[in-house]
């Protein structure tokens, strides 16, 4: 298959996957002007989009394009074995986020958007998550309440938690990719990980996965440390 065929098949497989979980919106969130044209990170096929899935227990927002085949697939043998960076990033909410415009302006979208942009700038992200299982990081420009920001104005997230409704992997046309959960951390949890390192990150991950709403991000969640 050529680039276009792999692109279409991968898109169909992602859509089929999300439709098996909930109601996939026909609209996608994208840009009028691609940020990569203005110095932002370039996505594999240059297409940057996000999809919305309504489920009985809330809304899922996911990147849609990080696992597209690379746009030089037909001419670059080095990229012919990969579905992009090998990941898509999603955030689970315990509420229905409402209309398309409400979703675009939500703090949840700002968090998953910044996580996806971080991944687009780091094509080794899949291997990093595979090696460490859980990855914690800080994101800029997220519209969370100030109480979730650290002293540098950044918000902490944990990547890779197991979800109760989203499988961890999805087979696409070229390879099996990771579906990476993005979980909002409290400032206390972020500070604990920053101070104590990998053991603290694993401890918090275990505690979060033991919660009834494991994998979901919401502002009312109490800190586990």
Coordinates of C-alpha atoms in Angstrom, one line a residue:
X1 CA 0.0 0.0 0.0
X2 CA 1.1 3.6 -0.6
X3 CA 0.9 6.5 1.8
X4 CA -2.7 7.5 0.9
X5 CA -3.9 3.9 1.4
X6 CA -2.2 3.6 4.8
X7 CA -3.5 7.0 5.8
X8 CA -7.1 6.1 5.0
X9 CA -6.9 2.6 6.6
X10 CA -5.4 4.0 9.8
X11 CA -8.1 6.7 10.0
X12 CA -10.8 4.1 9.5
X13 CA -9.3 1.8 12.2
X14 CA -9.2 4.6 14.7
X15 CA -12.8 5.6 14.0
X16 CA -14.0 2.1 14.3
X17 CA -12.2 1.8 17.6
X18 CA -13.7 4.9 19.1
X19 CA -17.2 4.0 17.8
X20 CA -16.9 0.7 19.7
X21 CA -16.5 2.7 22.9
X22 CA -19.0 5.5 22.4
X23 CA -20.6 8.0 20.1
X24 CA -17.9 9.5 17.9
X25 CA -18.7 13.1 16.9
X26 CA -18.6 13.7 13.2
X27 CA -16.9 17.1 13.7
X28 CA -13.2 17.2 14.6
X29 CA -11.3 20.0 16.3
X30 CA -8.5 21.3 14.1
X31 CA -6.8 24.5 13.1
X32 CA -7.6 27.1 10.3
X33 CA -3.8 27.5 10.0
X34 CA -1.6 24.5 10.9
X35 CA 0.6 25.5 13.9
X36 CA 3.6 23.7 12.3
X37 CA 3.6 26.4 9.6
X38 CA 4.2 29.0 12.4
X39 CA 7.1 27.2 14.2
X40 CA 5.1 24.6 16.2
X41 CA 5.9 20.8 16.2
X42 CA 5.0 19.0 13.0
X43 CA 2.7 16.0 13.1
X44 CA 3.5 13.0 11.0
X45 CA 1.2 13.8 8.1
X46 CA 1.1 17.5 9.1
X47 CA -2.7 17.0 9.9
X48 CA -3.5 18.0 13.5
X49 CA -6.9 17.0 14.7
X50 CA -8.8 15.9 17.8
X51 CA -11.9 13.8 18.1
X52 CA -14.7 13.7 20.7
X53 CA -16.4 10.5 22.0
X54 CA -19.4 10.6 24.2
X55 CA -19.8 7.6 26.5
X56 CA -22.4 6.8 29.2
X57 CA -19.9 7.9 31.9
X58 CA -18.6 11.1 30.2
X59 CA -16.6 12.5 27.3
X60 CA -13.3 11.4 25.8
X61 CA -11.1 13.8 23.9
X62 CA -8.3 12.3 21.8
X63 CA -5.7 13.4 19.4
X64 CA -6.2 12.1 15.9
X65 CA -3.2 12.3 13.6
X66 CA -0.1 11.5 15.7
X67 CA -0.4 7.9 14.4
X68 CA -0.9 8.9 10.8
X69 CA 1.8 7.5 8.5
X70 CA 4.6 10.0 7.8
X71 CA 3.9 12.1 4.8
X72 CA 7.2 11.1 3.2
X73 CA 6.2 7.4 3.4
X74 CA 6.4 6.8 -0.3
X75 CA 9.9 8.2 -0.7
X76 CA 11.6 7.5 2.7
X77 CA 12.1 3.7 3.5
X78 CA 13.1 4.7 7.1
X79 CA 9.5 5.8 7.8
X80 CA 7.7 2.9 6.1
X81 CA 7.3 0.8 9.3
X82 CA 5.7 3.4 11.5
X83 CA 2.3 4.8 12.2
X84 CA 3.7 8.2 13.1
X85 CA 5.0 8.5 16.7
X86 CA 3.1 5.3 17.6
X87 CA 0.7 7.0 20.0
X88 CA -2.5 8.9 20.3
X89 CA -3.2 10.8 23.5
X90 CA -6.6 11.1 25.2
X91 CA -8.2 12.5 28.3
X92 CA -11.3 11.0 30.0
X93 CA -13.9 13.2 31.7
X94 CA -16.6 12.2 34.1
X95 CA -19.1 14.5 32.5
X96 CA -20.5 15.3 29.1
X97 CA -18.7 18.4 27.9
X98 CA -21.6 19.7 25.9
X99 CA -21.4 21.5 22.6
X100 CA -18.6 21.6 20.1
X101 CA -17.7 25.2 21.1
X102 CA -17.8 24.3 24.8
X103 CA -15.4 21.4 24.2
X104 CA -12.9 23.6 22.3
X105 CA -12.8 26.1 25.2
X106 CA -12.6 23.5 28.0
X107 CA -9.7 23.0 30.3
X108 CA -9.7 19.3 29.4
X109 CA -9.1 20.1 25.7
X110 CA -6.3 22.5 26.6
X111 CA -4.6 19.7 28.6
X112 CA -4.8 17.0 25.9
X113 CA -3.9 19.5 23.2
X114 CA -0.7 20.4 25.0
X115 CA 0.2 16.8 25.8
X116 CA -0.3 15.9 22.1
X117 CA 1.9 18.8 21.0
X118 CA 4.6 17.7 23.4
X119 CA 4.4 14.2 21.9
X120 CA 4.6 15.6 18.4
X121 CA 7.9 17.3 19.3
X122 CA 9.3 14.0 20.7
X123 CA 9.0 11.1 18.2
X124 CA 10.5 8.7 20.8
X125 CA 7.6 9.2 23.2
X126 CA 6.2 5.7 22.6
X127 CA 9.5 4.0 23.6
X128 CA 9.8 6.3 26.6
X129 CA 6.4 5.2 27.9
X130 CA 7.2 1.6 27.1
X131 CA 10.4 1.8 29.1
X132 CA 8.9 3.6 32.1
X133 CA 5.2 2.6 32.0
X134 CA 4.2 5.9 33.5
X135 CA 5.6 9.3 32.6
X136 CA 5.0 12.5 34.5
X137 CA 5.5 15.9 32.9
X138 CA 4.5 19.5 33.1
X139 CA 2.5 21.4 30.5
X140 CA 2.3 25.0 29.6
X141 CA -0.7 27.1 28.5
X142 CA -3.4 25.0 30.1
X143 CA -6.6 26.7 31.1
X144 CA -7.0 24.9 34.4
X145 CA -7.8 26.8 37.5
X146 CA -4.8 28.6 39.1
X147 CA -5.0 26.2 42.1
X148 CA -3.7 23.4 39.7
X149 CA -0.7 25.4 38.5
X150 CA 2.7 25.2 40.2
X151 CA 4.9 28.2 40.9
X152 CA 6.1 28.2 37.3
X153 CA 2.6 28.4 35.9
X154 CA 2.7 24.8 34.7
X155 CA 0.3 21.9 35.3
X156 CA 1.3 18.3 36.0
X157 CA 0.0 15.3 34.2
X158 CA 0.7 11.6 34.4
X159 CA 0.9 9.7 31.1
X160 CA 0.0 6.0 30.7
X161 CA -2.5 5.2 33.4
X162 CA -4.7 2.2 32.6
X163 CA -8.3 3.1 31.7
X164 CA -11.4 1.0 32.5
X165 CA -12.9 1.7 29.1
X166 CA -10.1 2.5 26.6
X167 CA -7.7 -0.4 25.7
X168 CA -4.0 0.5 25.9
X169 CA -3.2 -0.5 22.3
X170 CA -4.7 -0.4 18.9
X171 CA -3.6 -2.2 15.8
X172 CA -3.3 0.1 12.7
X173 CA -2.1 -0.5 9.2
X174 CA 1.6 -0.4 9.9
X175 CA 2.0 -1.2 13.6
X176 CA 0.3 -1.5 16.9
X177 CA 0.1 1.9 18.6
X178 CA -0.4 3.0 22.2
X179 CA -3.5 4.9 23.3
X180 CA -2.0 7.0 26.1
X181 CA -4.2 8.2 28.9
X182 CA -3.5 11.8 30.1
X183 CA -4.4 12.3 33.8
X184 CA -4.4 15.6 35.5
X185 CA -2.3 15.7 38.7
X186 CA -2.8 17.9 41.7
X187 CA 0.0 20.3 42.6
X188 CA 0.7 18.2 45.7
X189 CA 1.1 15.0 43.5
X190 CA 3.4 16.8 41.1
X191 CA 5.5 18.2 43.9
X192 CA 5.8 14.8 45.4
X193 CA 7.0 13.2 42.2
X194 CA 9.4 16.1 41.5
X195 CA 10.9 15.7 45.0
X196 CA 11.1 11.9 45.2
X197 CA 11.4 10.8 41.6
X198 CA 10.4 7.5 39.9
X199 CA 9.4 5.6 43.0
X200 CA 6.9 8.4 43.9
X201 CA 5.6 8.4 40.3
X202 CA 4.9 4.7 40.5
X203 CA 3.3 5.1 43.9
X204 CA 0.9 7.8 42.7
X205 CA 0.1 5.8 39.6
X206 CA -0.9 2.7 41.7
X207 CA -3.0 4.9 44.0
X208 CA -4.7 6.6 41.0
X209 CA -5.5 3.3 39.3
X210 CA -7.1 2.0 42.5
X211 CA -9.7 4.8 42.5
X212 CA -13.2 4.1 41.3
X213 CA -12.7 6.7 38.5
X214 CA -9.3 5.5 37.5
X215 CA -8.1 7.1 34.3
X216 CA -10.5 10.1 34.5
X217 CA -9.5 13.7 35.1
X218 CA -11.6 16.0 37.1
X219 CA -11.0 19.1 39.2
X220 CA -12.8 17.7 42.3
X221 CA -10.5 14.7 42.7
X222 CA -8.7 14.8 46.1
X223 CA -4.9 14.4 46.1
X224 CA -3.6 10.9 46.8
X225 CA -0.6 12.2 48.7

